[in-house]
Coordinates of C-alpha atoms in Angstrom, one line a residue:
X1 CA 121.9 105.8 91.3
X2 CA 121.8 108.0 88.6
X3 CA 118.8 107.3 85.5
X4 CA 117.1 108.4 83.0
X5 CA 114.9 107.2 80.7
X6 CA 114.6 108.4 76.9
X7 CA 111.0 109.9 77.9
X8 CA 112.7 112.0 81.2
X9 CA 113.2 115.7 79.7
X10 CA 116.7 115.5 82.6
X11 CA 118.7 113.3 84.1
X12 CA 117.5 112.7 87.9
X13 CA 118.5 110.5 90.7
X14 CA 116.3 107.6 91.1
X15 CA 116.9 105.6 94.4
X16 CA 115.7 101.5 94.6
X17 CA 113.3 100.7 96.7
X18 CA 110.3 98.1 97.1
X19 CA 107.8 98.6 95.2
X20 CA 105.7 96.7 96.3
X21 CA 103.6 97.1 99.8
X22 CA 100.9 95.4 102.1
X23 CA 98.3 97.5 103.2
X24 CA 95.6 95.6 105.3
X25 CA 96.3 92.5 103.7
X26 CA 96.0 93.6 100.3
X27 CA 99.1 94.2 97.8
X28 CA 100.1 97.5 96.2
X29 CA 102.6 98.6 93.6
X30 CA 104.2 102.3 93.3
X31 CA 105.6 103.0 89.4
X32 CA 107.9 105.7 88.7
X33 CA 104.9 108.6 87.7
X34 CA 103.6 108.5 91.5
X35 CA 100.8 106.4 91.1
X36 CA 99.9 102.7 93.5
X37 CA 98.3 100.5 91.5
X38 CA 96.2 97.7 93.0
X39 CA 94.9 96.4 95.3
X40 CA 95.9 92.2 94.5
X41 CA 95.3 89.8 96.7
X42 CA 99.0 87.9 96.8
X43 CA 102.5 89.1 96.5
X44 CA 102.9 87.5 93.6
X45 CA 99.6 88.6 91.8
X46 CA 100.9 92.1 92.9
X47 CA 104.6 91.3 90.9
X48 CA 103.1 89.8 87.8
X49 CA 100.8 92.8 87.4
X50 CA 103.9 94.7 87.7
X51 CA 105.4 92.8 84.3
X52 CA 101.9 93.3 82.7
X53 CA 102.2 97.2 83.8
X54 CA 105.4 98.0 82.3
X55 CA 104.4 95.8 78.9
X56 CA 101.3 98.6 78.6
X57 CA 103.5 101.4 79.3
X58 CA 106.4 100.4 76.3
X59 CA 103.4 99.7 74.6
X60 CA 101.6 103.0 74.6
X61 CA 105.1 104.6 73.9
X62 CA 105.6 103.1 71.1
X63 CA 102.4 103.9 69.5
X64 CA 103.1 107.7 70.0
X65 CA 106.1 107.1 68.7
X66 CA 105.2 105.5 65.8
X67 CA 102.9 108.5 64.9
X68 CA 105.4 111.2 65.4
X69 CA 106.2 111.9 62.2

């Protein structure tokens, strides 16, 4: 599949996958800039964080945006 965002300088090929794992019981999520968040508990504490995660990142862009002038 071929993506990219508005913040992506060029156009790369992004691939879907999981993103979320189990490691010793606990739950982990990968985001597109390499890093695993976590670890949660459930699966579903793990997919809601997920939600919460990309609400900060829109978040934080928008405020740089916004002061760009």
């Amino acid at each position: 599949m071929f993506g990219q965002r508005s913040i992506d300088h060029s156009a790369g090929t992004h691939y879907r996958s999981e993103r979320v794992s189990a490691v010793n019981g606990q739950y982990f999520f990968s985001t597109r800039e390499g890093t695993l968040e976590g670890p949660y508990f459930t699966r579903p504490d793990a997919e809601r964080e997920i939600a919460f995660y990309i609400r900060r990142m829109i978040q934080a862009n928008d405020i740089i945006d916004s002061r760009s002038f």
